[in-house]
Steps between C-alpha positions, in 0.01 A plus 500: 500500500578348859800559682607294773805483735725182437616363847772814535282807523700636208457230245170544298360272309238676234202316383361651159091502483518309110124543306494217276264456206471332167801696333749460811541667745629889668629620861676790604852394591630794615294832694747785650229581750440179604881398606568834602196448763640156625890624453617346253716719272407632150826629399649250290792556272596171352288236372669104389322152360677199486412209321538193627496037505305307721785431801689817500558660829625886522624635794506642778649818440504836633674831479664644786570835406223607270245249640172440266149450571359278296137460369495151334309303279425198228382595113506134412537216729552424880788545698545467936606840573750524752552783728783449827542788779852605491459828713767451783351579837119419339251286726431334222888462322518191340195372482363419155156544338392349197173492263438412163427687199343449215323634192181362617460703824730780360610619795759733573781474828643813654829391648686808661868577572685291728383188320682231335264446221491154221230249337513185385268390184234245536364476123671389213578931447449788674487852445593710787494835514544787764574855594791618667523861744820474432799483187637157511880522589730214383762594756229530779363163434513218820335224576403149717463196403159333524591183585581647794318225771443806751298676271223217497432561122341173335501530130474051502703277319495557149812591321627864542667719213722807640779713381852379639512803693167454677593195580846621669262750725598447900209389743392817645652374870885570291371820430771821588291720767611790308332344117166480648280817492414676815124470640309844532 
């Protein structure tokens, strides 16, 4: 397993070490010792998959309150992960990172909190799946909208499928100060 900073020194992107043969293949997907070496948490306490159609698009969200860490990844498919500083006073706030994943490469994304975090699906399904170091909170729950031209995302020109309410998310620049989390 190979661990790598993403271009914000805490975004990780995990690369599994896969052993095929004639019956398929194995990798380790997850090692406590290993993240705990490169600081990534272990501690996770929710776990969600989502299934879904070529085009859909969900996200960005974030909690403000009870942020989450995220450790990311696809079971079936291939999806551009998205990942958008939203850490008030960060060097980096508001710049936006993103890298594909699929269930040929099988790796995994460490997104921390402070991060608006979405993906868009690039095969006819996907199958996305990730772990959470923190509950999700309905009431906690805010977001930005993607389309948002300042955050340089480029997911092309194919049609886009999002819930109503993603697509009513404000550009990060209408923001309140006081709904964004605070960088450490």
């Amino acid at each position: 397993m190979r661990i790598t900073d993403g271009p914000v020194n805490v975004l990780y992107i995990i690369e599994p070490t896969i052993h095929d043969d004639l019956r398929g293949y194995f990798f380790e997907s997850f090692q406590s010792n290993t993240f705990k070496s490169n600081s990534i948490p272990t501690k996770f306490v929710q776990e969600n998959q989502s299934l879904s159609t070529k085009g859909t698009l969900r996200g960005l969200h974030y909690q403000l309150n009870f942020p989450q860490g995220k450790l990311v990844w696809v079971a079936k498919g291939s999806v551009i992960d998205i990942a958008v500083d939203v850490r008030k006073n960060s060097p980096t706030f508001g710049k936006s990172f993103c890298l594909t994943l699929d269930d040929k490469k099988h790796m995994r994304f460490y997104i921390p909190p402070g991060f608006a975090h979405g993906f868009f699906v690039l095969s006819d399904i996907a199958i996305f799946q990730y772990k959470c170091t923190e509950y999700y909170h309905p009431e906690d729950e805010y977001g930005i909208n993607w389309n948002d031209k300042n955050l340089e995302i480029d997911l092309g020109d194919d049609n886009k499928t999002f819930s109503k309410k993603d697509e009513l998310l404000p550009k990060l620049s209408e923001v309140d100060n006081n709904l964004l989390p605070q960088f450490n």
